[in-house]
Tab-separated table of C-alpha atoms in Angstrom:
chain	number	residue	atom	x	y	z
A	53	MET	CA	-10.819	-50.687	-4.574
A	54	HIS	CA	-10.736	-47.798	-7.036
A	55	ARG	CA	-13.250	-45.899	-4.916
A	56	LEU	CA	-11.126	-46.291	-1.754
A	57	GLU	CA	-8.045	-44.928	-3.522
A	58	TYR	CA	-10.051	-41.958	-4.762
A	59	MET	CA	-11.339	-41.256	-1.252
A	60	ALA	CA	-7.823	-41.526	0.202
A	61	LYS	CA	-6.489	-39.030	-2.359
A	62	ASN	CA	-9.347	-36.662	-1.553
A	63	ASP	CA	-8.561	-36.933	2.160
A	64	ASP	CA	-4.921	-36.052	1.441
A	65	VAL	CA	-5.947	-33.040	-0.639
A	66	ILE	CA	-8.363	-31.888	2.069
A	67	GLN	CA	-5.627	-32.106	4.712
A	68	ILE	CA	-3.228	-30.108	2.528
A	69	HIS	CA	-5.886	-27.459	1.886
A	70	SER	CA	-6.731	-27.287	5.585
A	71	ALA	CA	-3.072	-26.694	6.437
A	72	SER	CA	-2.857	-23.972	3.782
A	73	ILE	CA	-5.988	-22.275	5.128
A	74	ARG	CA	-4.579	-22.322	8.680
A	75	ALA	CA	-1.343	-20.741	7.419
A	76	LEU	CA	-3.314	-18.032	5.593
A	77	GLU	CA	-5.403	-17.360	8.709
A	78	ASN	CA	-2.191	-16.885	10.703
A	79	GLN	CA	-0.785	-14.498	8.095
A	80	VAL	CA	-3.982	-12.427	7.988
A	81	GLY	CA	-3.939	-12.272	11.790
A	82	GLN	CA	-0.344	-11.027	11.751
A	83	ILE	CA	-1.216	-8.348	9.191
A	84	ALA	CA	-4.195	-7.243	11.284
A	85	ASN	CA	-2.009	-6.997	14.398
A	86	THR	CA	0.557	-4.928	12.506
A	87	LEU	CA	-2.103	-2.542	11.214
A	88	ASN	CA	-3.705	-2.205	14.649
A	89	SER	CA	-0.377	-1.370	16.294
A	90	ARG	CA	0.249	1.580	13.926
A	91	PRO	CA	-0.919	4.959	15.292
A	92	GLN	CA	-4.177	6.203	13.778
A	93	GLY	CA	-3.782	8.975	11.222
A	94	ALA	CA	-0.042	8.422	10.806
A	95	PHE	CA	1.797	7.657	7.607
A	96	PRO	CA	3.645	4.343	7.460
A	97	SER	CA	6.710	6.409	6.571
A	98	ASP	CA	8.571	9.407	7.968
A	99	THR	CA	8.206	13.023	6.765
A	100	LYS	CA	10.825	15.642	7.557
A	101	ASN	CA	10.841	19.398	7.011
A	102	LEU	CA	14.167	19.972	5.271
A	103	LYS	CA	13.729	23.683	4.569
A	104	THR	CA	13.099	25.851	7.624
A	105	GLN	CA	13.696	29.287	6.059
A	106	GLY	CA	11.218	31.238	3.970
A	107	LYS	CA	7.538	30.696	3.404
A	108	GLU	CA	7.821	27.471	1.444
A	109	GLN	CA	8.084	24.018	2.930
A	110	CYS	CA	10.060	21.205	1.398
A	111	LYS	CA	9.369	17.691	2.620
A	112	THR	CA	10.787	14.343	1.719
A	113	ILE	CA	9.083	11.011	2.156
A	114	THR	CA	11.042	7.902	3.048
A	115	LEU	CA	9.256	4.675	2.226
A	116	ARG	CA	9.471	1.535	4.321
A	117	SER	CA	11.849	0.098	1.743
A	118	GLY	CA	14.237	3.008	2.403
A	119	THR	CA	13.571	4.682	-0.947
A	120	GLN	CA	13.325	8.466	-0.711
A	121	LEU	CA	10.878	10.372	-2.882
A	122	ASP	CA	12.424	13.740	-3.627
A	123	GLU	CA	11.064	14.261	-7.131
A	124	VAL	CA	8.852	17.323	-7.472
A	125	VAL	CA	5.446	16.512	-8.896
A	126	GLN	CA	3.788	19.535	-10.454
A	127	ASP	CA	0.050	19.963	-10.203
A	128	GLY	CA	-1.424	20.434	-13.675
A	129	THR	CA	-4.449	22.458	-12.551
A	130	LYS	CA	-2.818	25.862	-13.189
A	131	GLU	CA	-2.041	25.016	-16.801
A	132	ASP	CA	-5.519	23.594	-17.285
A	133	ASP	CA	-7.042	26.804	-15.905
A	134	LYS	CA	-4.921	28.960	-18.243
A	135	SER	CA	-5.790	26.916	-21.312
A	136	SER	CA	-9.512	26.984	-20.528
A	137	HIS	CA	-9.291	30.756	-19.911
A	138	ASN	CA	-7.548	31.249	-23.272
A	139	GLN	CA	-10.212	29.206	-25.025
A	140	GLU	CA	-12.938	31.363	-23.501
A	141	MET	CA	-11.255	34.516	-24.800
A	142	ILE	CA	-11.064	33.161	-28.369
């Protein structure tokens, strides 16, 4: 009798796992459909040119969550080049 109970519990666990796997397969399929419907080479957000005068361009990025990234991130390569140039002169 103990063996039959064990087998019945295993069958229940297998059914639960099978249902979970089917749900995951559906979710992965939905994600794949969403990715395939997005235009190739496009950002999943919107970029806008906010400054139309002068030679510089200023763009903002709006994320899907609605958050706007307007913080300026400086590239550190110029400072690195200067410091390496100064070290060569010393």
